[in-house]
CSV table of C-alpha atoms and ligand atoms in Angstrom, one decimal:
chain,number,residue,atom,x,y,z
A,239,MET,CA,0.1,0.4,-0.4
A,240,ARG,CA,2.5,2.0,0.7
A,241,ILE,CA,3.9,3.8,-2.2
A,242,LYS,CA,7.9,4.2,-2.5
A,243,ARG,CA,10.6,7.2,-2.9
A,244,PRO,CA,13.8,6.0,-2.8
A,245,LYS,CA,15.0,8.3,-5.2
A,246,SER,CA,12.9,11.7,-3.7
A,247,ARG,CA,14.8,9.9,-0.4
A,248,LYS,CA,18.0,9.7,-1.6
A,249,LEU,CA,18.1,13.4,-4.3
A,250,PHE,CA,17.1,14.4,-0.8
A,251,GLU,CA,20.1,13.6,0.7
A,252,ARG,CA,22.3,14.8,-1.6
A,253,ALA,CA,20.9,18.1,-1.5
A,254,GLN,CA,21.3,18.8,1.7
A,255,ILE,CA,24.8,18.6,1.1
A,256,THR,CA,24.4,22.0,-1.5
A,257,LEU,CA,21.6,23.0,-0.4
A,258,PRO,CA,20.9,24.7,3.1
A,259,GLY,CA,17.6,22.1,4.7
A,260,GLY,CA,17.7,21.0,0.5
A,261,VAL,CA,15.9,22.8,-0.4
A,262,ASN,CA,15.1,26.3,-1.9
A,263,SER,CA,12.2,27.6,0.3
A,264,PRO,CA,11.4,25.6,3.8
A,265,VAL,CA,8.1,24.7,3.4
A,266,ARG,CA,9.0,22.6,0.2
A,267,ALA,CA,11.2,20.3,3.2
A,268,PHE,CA,8.0,18.6,5.0
A,269,GLY,CA,9.6,19.6,7.8
A,270,SER,CA,6.3,19.4,9.5
A,271,VAL,CA,4.7,16.8,8.0
A,272,GLY,CA,8.0,14.8,8.4
A,273,GLY,CA,9.4,12.7,5.6
A,274,SER,CA,11.7,13.5,3.0
A,275,PRO,CA,9.9,15.7,-0.4
A,276,LEU,CA,9.0,14.3,-3.2
A,277,PHE,CA,11.5,15.3,-5.7
A,278,ILE,CA,9.4,16.5,-9.0
A,279,GLN,CA,10.3,15.0,-12.4
A,280,ARG,CA,7.3,16.2,-15.2
A,281,ALA,CA,3.8,17.5,-14.3
A,282,HIS,CA,0.4,17.9,-16.9
A,283,GLY,CA,-2.5,18.8,-15.8
A,284,CYS,CA,-3.6,17.7,-12.0
A,285,ARG,CA,-1.4,15.2,-12.1
A,286,ILE,CA,2.5,15.7,-10.8
A,287,GLU,CA,5.6,12.8,-10.6
A,288,ASP,CA,8.0,12.6,-8.4
A,289,VAL,CA,11.2,11.0,-10.4
A,290,ASP,CA,10.4,7.4,-8.6
A,291,GLY,CA,7.6,7.3,-11.4
A,292,ASN,CA,4.7,7.3,-9.1
A,293,ARG,CA,1.1,10.3,-9.8
A,294,TYR,CA,-0.1,12.0,-7.4
A,295,ILE,CA,-3.5,14.8,-8.1
A,296,ASP,CA,-1.2,17.8,-6.9
A,297,TYR,CA,-3.3,20.5,-4.4
A,298,VAL,CA,-0.1,22.6,-4.7
A,299,MET,CA,0.3,23.8,-7.7
A,300,SER,CA,3.0,25.3,-7.0
A,301,TRP,CA,1.9,26.4,-4.1
A,302,GLY,CA,-1.6,28.8,-5.8
A,303,PRO,CA,0.0,30.0,-9.6
A,304,LEU,CA,-0.8,27.3,-12.5
A,305,ILE,CA,-4.4,28.0,-12.3
A,306,HIS,CA,-4.5,26.6,-15.7
A,307,GLY,CA,-2.8,23.7,-14.7
A,308,HIS,CA,0.5,22.5,-15.2
A,309,THR,CA,2.4,22.8,-18.7
A,310,PRO,CA,-1.3,24.1,-20.7
A,311,LYS,CA,0.0,23.6,-24.5
A,312,GLU,CA,-0.9,26.7,-26.0
A,313,LEU,CA,1.4,28.0,-22.8
A,314,THR,CA,4.8,25.7,-23.6
A,315,ARG,CA,4.5,27.0,-27.1
A,316,THR,CA,3.9,30.0,-26.8
A,317,LEU,CA,7.1,30.2,-24.4
A,318,ALA,CA,9.1,28.2,-26.9
A,319,GLN,CA,7.9,31.1,-29.9
A,320,THR,CA,9.2,34.0,-26.7
A,321,VAL,CA,12.6,32.5,-26.0
A,322,ARG,CA,13.9,32.2,-29.9
A,323,GLN,CA,13.7,35.7,-29.2
A,324,GLY,CA,15.8,36.3,-26.9
A,325,THR,CA,16.0,35.4,-23.0
A,326,SER,CA,16.5,38.9,-21.4
A,327,PHE,CA,17.2,42.3,-22.7
A,328,GLY,CA,16.5,44.7,-19.5
A,329,ALA,CA,15.0,47.4,-22.1
A,330,PRO,CA,11.8,47.3,-22.4
A,331,THR,CA,9.5,45.1,-24.8
A,332,ARG,CA,6.3,45.6,-25.7
A,333,LEU,CA,5.0,42.9,-23.9
A,334,GLU,CA,5.5,44.4,-20.5
A,335,ILE,CA,2.8,47.3,-22.1
A,336,GLU,CA,0.4,43.7,-22.5
A,337,LEU,CA,0.6,42.6,-19.7
A,338,GLY,CA,0.5,45.8,-17.7
A,339,GLN,CA,-2.6,46.8,-19.5
A,340,ARG,CA,-4.5,43.6,-18.5
A,341,VAL,CA,-3.7,44.5,-15.0
A,342,ARG,CA,-5.0,48.0,-15.4
A,343,LYS,CA,-8.1,46.5,-17.3
A,344,MET,CA,-8.8,43.8,-14.7
A,345,VAL,CA,-8.4,45.5,-11.6
A,346,PRO,CA,-10.0,49.7,-11.8
A,347,SER,CA,-8.0,50.5,-8.7
A,348,ILE,CA,-4.5,49.6,-10.4
A,349,GLU,CA,-3.8,53.1,-12.5
A,350,ARG,CA,0.0,52.5,-13.0
A,351,VAL,CA,1.3,48.8,-12.1
A,352,ARG,CA,5.2,48.4,-12.1
A,353,LEU,CA,6.9,44.5,-12.5
A,354,VAL,CA,8.4,43.2,-10.2
A,355,ASN,CA,10.0,39.4,-9.6
A,356,SER,CA,8.2,38.3,-6.5
A,357,GLY,CA,5.0,38.5,-4.7
A,358,THR,CA,8.5,39.7,-2.1
A,359,GLU,CA,9.4,42.5,-4.1
A,360,ALA,CA,5.6,43.6,-4.8
A,361,THR,CA,5.3,44.1,-0.7
A,362,MET,CA,8.4,45.8,0.4
A,363,SER,CA,8.0,47.8,-2.5
A,364,ALA,CA,4.7,48.5,-1.8
A,365,VAL,CA,5.3,49.8,2.0
A,366,ARG,CA,8.2,51.4,0.9
A,367,ILE,CA,6.0,54.4,-1.6
A,368,ALA,CA,3.7,54.4,1.6
A,369,ARG,CA,6.1,55.3,4.0
A,370,ALA,CA,7.5,58.3,1.5
A,371,VAL,CA,3.6,60.2,0.6
A,372,THR,CA,2.7,59.4,4.1
A,373,GLY,CA,6.4,60.4,5.8
A,374,ARG,CA,5.0,58.4,8.9
A,375,ASP,CA,7.8,54.8,9.4
A,376,LYS,CA,4.9,52.9,10.9
A,377,ILE,CA,3.2,50.0,9.2
A,378,ILE,CA,0.3,47.6,11.1
A,379,LYS,CA,-0.3,44.1,9.5
A,380,PHE,CA,-2.1,41.4,10.7
A,381,ALA,CA,-0.8,37.9,13.1
A,382,GLY,CA,-0.6,35.1,10.1
A,383,CYS,CA,-0.4,37.1,7.3
A,384,TYR,CA,2.2,37.1,5.1
A,385,HIS,CA,4.0,39.1,3.0
A,386,GLY,CA,7.2,38.0,1.9
A,387,HIS,CA,9.9,37.4,3.5
A,388,SER,CA,11.5,41.0,3.7
A,389,ASP,CA,12.3,41.9,7.6
A,390,GLN,CA,9.9,44.4,7.7
A,391,PHE,CA,7.1,41.5,7.9
A,392,LEU,CA,9.0,38.6,10.2
A,393,VAL,CA,7.8,40.3,12.9
A,394,GLN,CA,5.2,38.9,15.6
A,395,ALA,CA,2.8,40.9,18.5
A,396,GLY,CA,5.1,41.5,21.4
A,397,SER,CA,4.6,40.4,24.6
A,398,GLY,CA,1.4,42.0,27.2
A,399,ALA,CA,1.6,45.9,27.6
A,400,THR,CA,4.7,46.8,24.2
A,401,THR,CA,2.2,46.9,20.9
A,402,LEU,CA,5.7,46.9,19.2
A,403,GLY,CA,6.9,43.9,17.3
A,404,ILE,CA,9.4,42.1,17.9
A,405,PRO,CA,11.5,39.2,14.5
A,406,THR,CA,10.7,35.9,14.3
A,407,SER,CA,13.3,35.5,12.1
A,408,PRO,CA,17.3,35.7,13.6
A,409,GLY,CA,18.4,38.7,11.3
A,410,VAL,CA,15.4,40.7,11.2
A,411,SER,CA,17.0,44.2,13.6
A,412,ARG,CA,15.0,45.1,17.0
A,413,ALA,CA,14.9,48.5,15.3
A,414,THR,CA,13.1,47.3,12.2
A,415,ALA,CA,10.8,45.4,14.1
A,416,LYS,CA,9.7,48.2,16.0
A,417,ASN,CA,8.3,49.8,13.5
A,418,THR,CA,5.6,47.0,12.9
A,419,LEU,CA,2.8,46.2,15.0
A,420,ILE,CA,0.8,43.1,15.1
A,421,GLY,CA,-3.4,43.2,15.2
A,422,LYS,CA,-5.8,40.5,15.5
A,423,TYR,CA,-7.5,39.4,11.9
A,424,ASN,CA,-11.3,40.4,11.7
A,425,ASP,CA,-10.8,42.1,14.6
A,426,ILE,CA,-11.4,46.2,13.6
A,427,THR,CA,-10.9,46.7,17.3
A,428,SER,CA,-6.9,45.2,18.2
A,429,VAL,CA,-6.4,47.8,14.9
A,430,GLU,CA,-8.1,50.6,16.4
A,431,ARG,CA,-6.6,50.0,19.3
A,432,LEU,CA,-3.1,50.0,17.9
A,433,CYS,CA,-4.2,53.6,15.1
A,434,LYS,CA,-4.8,55.6,18.6
A,435,ARG,CA,-1.6,54.4,20.3
A,436,HIS,CA,0.4,55.4,17.0
A,437,SER,CA,-1.9,57.9,15.9
A,438,LYS,CA,0.2,60.1,13.1
A,439,SER,CA,2.9,57.2,12.8
A,440,ILE,CA,0.8,54.9,10.2
A,441,ALA,CA,2.7,55.4,6.9
A,442,ALA,CA,-0.1,51.7,5.3
A,443,ILE,CA,-1.8,49.0,6.6
A,444,ILE,CA,-1.3,45.7,5.3
A,445,VAL,CA,-3.7,43.1,4.6
A,446,GLU,CA,-4.4,40.2,2.8
A,447,PRO,CA,-8.1,40.5,2.5
A,448,ILE,CA,-9.1,36.7,2.0
A,449,ALA,CA,-6.4,35.4,4.5
A,450,GLY,CA,-4.2,32.5,2.8
A,451,ASN,CA,-0.7,32.6,4.6
A,452,MET,CA,-2.4,30.5,8.1
A,453,GLY,CA,-4.3,28.3,5.6
A,454,VAL,CA,-7.8,30.0,4.0
A,455,VAL,CA,-9.0,32.5,6.3
A,456,PRO,CA,-11.8,34.4,5.2
A,457,PRO,CA,-12.6,38.2,5.9
A,458,ARG,CA,-15.5,38.5,8.0
A,459,PRO,CA,-17.7,41.0,5.5
A,460,GLU,CA,-17.7,44.2,7.8
A,461,PHE,CA,-13.3,43.7,8.8
A,462,LEU,CA,-12.3,45.0,4.8
A,463,GLU,CA,-15.0,47.5,4.7
A,464,SER,CA,-13.8,49.3,8.8
A,465,LEU,CA,-10.7,48.9,7.4
A,466,ARG,CA,-11.1,51.2,4.1
A,467,ALA,CA,-13.1,53.8,6.2
A,468,LEU,CA,-10.1,53.7,9.2
A,469,CYS,CA,-7.2,54.3,6.8
A,470,THR,CA,-9.2,56.8,4.9
A,471,ARG,CA,-10.2,58.4,8.0
A,472,ASN,CA,-5.8,58.3,9.6
A,473,LYS,CA,-4.7,59.0,6.0
A,474,ILE,CA,-3.5,55.9,6.7
A,475,LEU,CA,-2.8,54.1,3.1
A,476,LEU,CA,-4.6,50.5,2.8
A,477,ILE,CA,-2.3,47.9,1.2
A,478,PHE,CA,-3.8,44.5,-0.1
A,479,ASP,CA,-1.6,41.7,-0.9
A,480,GLU,CA,-3.2,40.3,-3.3
A,481,VAL,CA,-0.4,37.9,-4.2
A,482,ILE,CA,-2.5,35.0,-3.5
A,483,SER,CA,-6.5,36.2,-4.2
A,484,GLY,CA,-5.3,38.9,-7.2
A,485,PHE,CA,-6.9,36.7,-10.6
A,486,ARG,CA,-7.2,33.7,-8.1
A,487,VAL,CA,-10.6,34.5,-6.6
A,488,ALA,CA,-12.0,37.1,-9.9
A,489,LYS,CA,-10.5,38.8,-12.4
A,490,ALA,CA,-10.9,41.9,-10.4
A,491,GLY,CA,-8.8,39.4,-7.4
A,492,ALA,CA,-10.4,39.7,-3.6
A,493,GLN,CA,-11.3,43.5,-3.9
A,494,GLY,CA,-13.4,43.3,-6.7
A,495,THR,CA,-15.8,40.5,-5.0
A,496,PHE,CA,-16.1,42.6,-1.6
A,497,ASN,CA,-16.1,46.0,-3.4
A,498,ILE,CA,-13.2,47.7,-1.7
A,499,LYS,CA,-10.6,50.0,-3.2
A,500,PRO,CA,-7.0,50.0,-1.6
A,501,ASP,CA,-4.9,52.5,-2.9
A,502,LEU,CA,-2.4,49.9,-3.3
A,503,THR,CA,-2.4,46.1,-4.7
A,504,CYS,CA,-0.1,43.7,-4.7
A,505,LEU,CA,0.3,41.5,-7.1
A,506,GLY,CA,2.2,37.9,-7.7
A,507,LYS,CA,1.6,34.2,-8.1
A,508,VAL,CA,-0.8,33.4,-10.8
A,509,ILE,CA,0.2,36.9,-12.4
A,510,GLY,CA,3.4,34.9,-13.7
A,511,GLY,CA,1.3,31.0,-15.3
A,512,GLY,CA,4.4,29.7,-13.7
A,513,LEU,CA,7.2,31.4,-14.0
A,514,PRO,CA,8.5,34.6,-11.6
A,515,VAL,CA,6.4,37.6,-11.3
A,516,GLY,CA,4.8,39.8,-9.0
A,517,ALA,CA,3.4,43.6,-8.9
A,518,TYR,CA,2.7,46.2,-7.7
A,519,GLY,CA,0.2,49.5,-8.2
A,520,GLY,CA,-2.5,51.8,-7.8
A,521,ARG,CA,-3.9,55.1,-7.7
A,522,ALA,CA,-1.5,57.3,-10.1
A,523,ASP,CA,-0.5,59.8,-8.5
A,524,LEU,CA,1.1,57.1,-5.5
A,525,MET,CA,2.7,55.1,-8.5
A,526,ASP,CA,3.8,58.4,-10.4
A,527,GLN,CA,6.5,58.7,-7.1
A,528,VAL,CA,8.8,55.3,-8.2
A,529,ALA,CA,12.1,55.8,-10.2
A,530,PRO,CA,12.1,57.5,-13.1
A,531,SER,CA,9.1,59.3,-13.0
A,532,GLY,CA,9.5,59.9,-9.3
A,533,ALA,CA,12.5,59.3,-6.5
A,534,VAL,CA,11.3,56.6,-4.7
A,535,TYR,CA,14.1,54.4,-5.6
A,536,GLN,CA,13.1,50.9,-7.2
A,537,ALA,CA,14.8,48.6,-9.3
A,538,GLY,CA,15.0,44.9,-11.5
A,539,THR,CA,18.1,43.3,-13.8
A,540,LEU,CA,15.1,40.8,-14.7
A,541,SER,CA,12.1,42.5,-13.9
A,542,GLY,CA,9.2,42.6,-16.5
A,543,ASN,CA,11.0,39.7,-18.5
A,544,PRO,CA,9.7,38.5,-22.2
A,545,LEU,CA,9.4,34.9,-21.2
A,546,ALA,CA,7.8,36.1,-17.7
A,547,MET,CA,5.5,38.6,-19.0
A,548,ALA,CA,4.5,35.6,-22.4
A,549,ALA,CA,3.3,33.4,-19.3
A,550,GLY,CA,1.8,36.1,-16.9
A,551,ILE,CA,-0.3,37.3,-20.6
A,552,TRP,CA,-1.2,34.5,-21.7
A,553,THR,CA,-2.7,33.3,-18.2
A,554,LEU,CA,-4.7,36.0,-17.8
A,555,ASP,CA,-5.8,36.1,-21.4
A,556,GLN,CA,-7.7,32.6,-20.6
A,557,LEU,CA,-9.4,34.0,-17.7
A,558,SER,CA,-13.3,34.5,-17.7
A,559,THR,CA,-16.5,34.5,-15.9
A,560,ASP,CA,-16.8,30.8,-16.6
A,561,LEU,CA,-13.8,29.5,-15.7
A,562,TYR,CA,-14.2,31.6,-11.7
A,563,ARG,CA,-17.9,30.0,-11.8
A,564,HIS,CA,-16.2,26.2,-13.1
A,565,LEU,CA,-13.5,27.2,-10.4
A,566,ASN,CA,-15.8,27.7,-7.8
A,567,SER,CA,-18.0,24.8,-7.9
A,568,LEU,CA,-15.2,22.4,-8.0
A,569,GLY,CA,-14.0,24.3,-4.5
A,570,THR,CA,-16.7,23.7,-2.7
A,571,LYS,CA,-17.7,20.4,-4.3
A,572,LEU,CA,-14.0,19.5,-2.2
A,573,ALA,CA,-14.8,21.4,0.4
A,574,ALA,CA,-18.3,19.0,0.9
A,575,GLY,CA,-16.9,15.9,0.6
A,576,LEU,CA,-13.8,16.8,3.0
A,577,ARG,CA,-16.6,17.9,5.4
A,578,SER,CA,-18.7,15.3,5.0
A,579,ALA,CA,-15.4,12.4,4.9
A,580,ALA,CA,-14.4,14.1,8.3
A,581,LYS,CA,-18.0,13.3,10.2
A,582,LYS,CA,-18.3,10.2,8.9
A,583,THR,CA,-15.1,9.6,9.9
A,584,ASN,CA,-15.9,11.3,13.9
A,585,ILE,CA,-13.2,13.0,13.6
A,586,ALA,CA,-12.7,17.5,13.6
A,587,MET,CA,-12.7,19.7,10.9
A,588,GLN,CA,-13.6,22.5,9.6
A,589,VAL,CA,-13.1,23.6,6.3
A,590,ASN,CA,-12.7,27.0,5.5
A,591,GLN,CA,-13.0,27.7,1.4
A,592,VAL,CA,-13.1,30.5,-1.1
A,593,GLY,CA,-13.3,29.8,-5.0
A,594,SER,CA,-10.4,27.5,-5.9
A,595,MET,CA,-8.7,27.5,-2.5
A,596,LEU,CA,-10.0,26.0,0.7
A,597,THR,CA,-7.3,24.3,4.0
A,598,PRO,CA,-9.5,21.7,6.2
A,599,PHE,CA,-8.3,22.4,9.8
A,600,PHE,CA,-7.8,19.7,12.3
A,601,THR,CA,-10.4,21.5,15.2
A,602,ALA,CA,-13.9,21.5,16.4
A,603,ASN,CA,-13.7,24.8,16.6
A,604,GLU,CA,-14.7,27.7,13.4
A,605,VAL,CA,-11.4,29.8,12.3
A,606,THR,CA,-10.9,33.3,12.2
A,607,ASP,CA,-7.7,34.1,12.7
A,608,TYR,CA,-4.8,33.3,13.7
A,609,GLU,CA,-5.2,32.3,17.1
A,610,SER,CA,-7.6,29.5,16.2
A,611,ALA,CA,-6.2,28.2,12.8
A,612,THR,CA,-3.1,27.5,15.0
A,613,ALA,CA,-5.7,25.6,17.5
A,614,SER,CA,-5.8,22.5,15.5
A,615,HIS,CA,-4.1,19.2,15.6
A,616,THR,CA,-1.2,19.3,13.5
A,617,ASP,CA,0.0,15.9,13.9
A,618,ALA,CA,-3.6,15.1,12.8
A,619,TYR,CA,-2.6,17.3,9.4
A,620,ALA,CA,0.8,15.7,9.2
A,621,ALA,CA,-0.7,12.2,9.2
A,622,PHE,CA,-3.4,13.0,7.1
A,623,PHE,CA,-0.5,14.5,4.9
A,624,GLN,CA,1.2,11.1,5.0
A,625,GLY,CA,-2.6,9.0,4.4
A,626,MET,CA,-3.3,11.0,1.1
A,627,LEU,CA,0.5,11.2,-0.6
A,628,ASP,CA,0.3,7.0,0.2
A,629,ARG,CA,-3.0,6.9,-2.1
A,630,GLY,CA,-1.9,9.2,-4.9
A,631,VAL,CA,-2.7,12.6,-3.5
A,632,TYR,CA,-0.2,15.6,-3.1
A,633,PRO,CA,-1.5,18.8,-0.8
A,634,PRO,CA,0.1,20.9,0.7
A,635,PRO,CA,3.0,19.9,3.0
A,636,SER,CA,1.4,22.2,6.3
A,637,GLN,CA,-0.9,22.8,8.0
A,638,PHE,CA,-1.2,26.2,7.6
A,639,GLU,CA,-1.1,26.3,4.0
A,640,ALA,CA,-4.0,26.7,1.1
A,641,TRP,CA,-4.9,23.6,-0.9
A,642,PHE,CA,-5.0,25.3,-4.9
A,643,LEU,CA,-7.2,23.7,-7.4
A,644,SER,CA,-7.1,24.2,-11.3
A,645,SER,CA,-9.3,24.6,-14.5
A,646,ALA,CA,-7.4,21.1,-14.9
A,647,HIS,CA,-8.7,19.3,-11.6
A,648,THR,CA,-12.4,17.5,-12.5
A,649,GLU,CA,-15.1,16.8,-11.0
A,650,ARG,CA,-13.4,12.6,-11.0
A,651,ASP,CA,-10.2,13.8,-9.5
A,652,ILE,CA,-11.9,16.1,-7.1
A,653,ALA,CA,-14.2,12.1,-6.5
A,654,GLN,CA,-11.2,10.5,-6.0
A,655,THR,CA,-9.9,13.2,-3.9
A,656,VAL,CA,-12.4,12.9,-1.5
A,657,GLN,CA,-12.8,9.1,-1.2
A,658,LYS,CA,-9.4,8.7,-0.7
A,659,ALA,CA,-9.6,11.5,2.7
A,660,GLU,CA,-12.5,9.3,3.7
A,661,GLU,CA,-9.1,6.0,3.9
A,662,ALA,CA,-6.5,8.6,4.8
A,663,LEU,CA,-8.9,10.6,7.8
A,664,LYS,CA,-10.3,6.4,8.5
A,665,GLU,CA,-7.2,5.0,9.1
A,666,LEU,CA,-5.7,8.3,10.8
A,667,HIS,CA,-9.3,7.8,13.5
A,668,ASP,CA,-7.2,4.6,14.2
A,669,LYS,CA,-4.0,5.2,14.6
A,670,MET,CA,-4.4,8.5,16.8
A,671,LYS,CA,-7.7,7.1,19.0
A,672,LEU,CA,-9.1,10.3,18.5
B,61,PLP,C1,3.7,33.7,-1.8
B,61,PLP,C2,2.9,34.9,-1.2
B,61,PLP,C3,3.8,36.6,-0.9
B,61,PLP,C4,5.7,35.8,-1.8
B,61,PLP,O1,5.7,35.6,-2.5
B,61,PLP,P1,6.9,35.1,-3.6
B,61,PLP,O2,6.7,35.4,-4.2
B,61,PLP,O3,7.2,33.8,-3.0
B,61,PLP,O4,8.3,36.4,-2.6
B,61,PLP,C5,3.9,37.5,-0.4
B,61,PLP,N1,2.1,37.9,-0.2
B,61,PLP,C6,1.7,36.8,0.1
B,61,PLP,C7,-0.2,36.8,0.5
B,61,PLP,C8,2.1,35.8,-0.5
B,61,PLP,O5,1.0,34.1,-0.3
């Protein structure tokens, strides 16, 4: 029954000699679920194949970018055509305008956009604009939201009376962490308190309008609206980090879904369709502060890379209302299937789902913020994950990540996944004596 993965195991051993922890991004190492990671050979549609020749239904989907599945034929063809013209010029191309125009058209709050290489670059650059135009140093972020790995975001709430943040990673200076204040997701009172205490020193509030990095946590209906009003009242810029939700939940992202207009928006993942692209944009008067039209410096050797642009253009061109309707229906079915599998096997589980992203949390209580998310039974998730992997399904190797669907997943794949989930949960129930 156990799927064998000797080649992956060997490669992981080899990798650890050369790469810290054997990987180039921490969650890939299976640290929180145990075992050694799959080394991937190839992937098509919703199926991914490891170096041992095992195939899995993929729900990681490169952590979100692949809304049309792995290696769509047309995209591969487009990339092959583009690469013949050259791989990088360090000079403007028509493709950058083409992608920029699509972003502007789909996300109305974005009047101008700067293309970068990652979500991390997008968020750190957006905050720089906010500091520049407000002349203030502090920002508010929310516990459990992730905005890439720049120093200012690797911060958690300080204890007790202090509202100032403390570093979550060695190497982040206390001076940097002090300028990051931590709010509680879905709790506007926590933000009002911070604003009162630091009234004239907050440049921006940055938020994932649909949280995806503590597992999927949707915003309460009034939360984003209240944030918008609070920012306007206090002359604070509202930054939506839509690196996951952008183009994932709708063409206009979460801001379109909830009809809230942020001042600045950060994009990533889907915008590059599997190639490295990030973007930040917003009101023209803000974006015009960016060099060379303004004084806020930000640059990139490979920014606007032609291959990445071609992938982004193709990916955005395939988005449609029908596609989102389809993805939403698949997401709803998978969530319902997981809930009923948990119920049948007597396992406490909450499934949070928004469109094509979802997370099954192993807990009996509703998950609305970081505290309730981290109350989940992570050992149960780890065992469930291994059970799924052994049955040919590849969920994210962490309780606190989103599962992603693509248009390449079919109803049959969903039904099969639910069937496997029921088996894995039953095994888990017997093993853990839940
Ligand atoms: C993935 C992610 C980032 C960082 O993007 P990278 O491309 O990994 O640098 C930032 N914000 C959110 C919400 C993300 O999910």
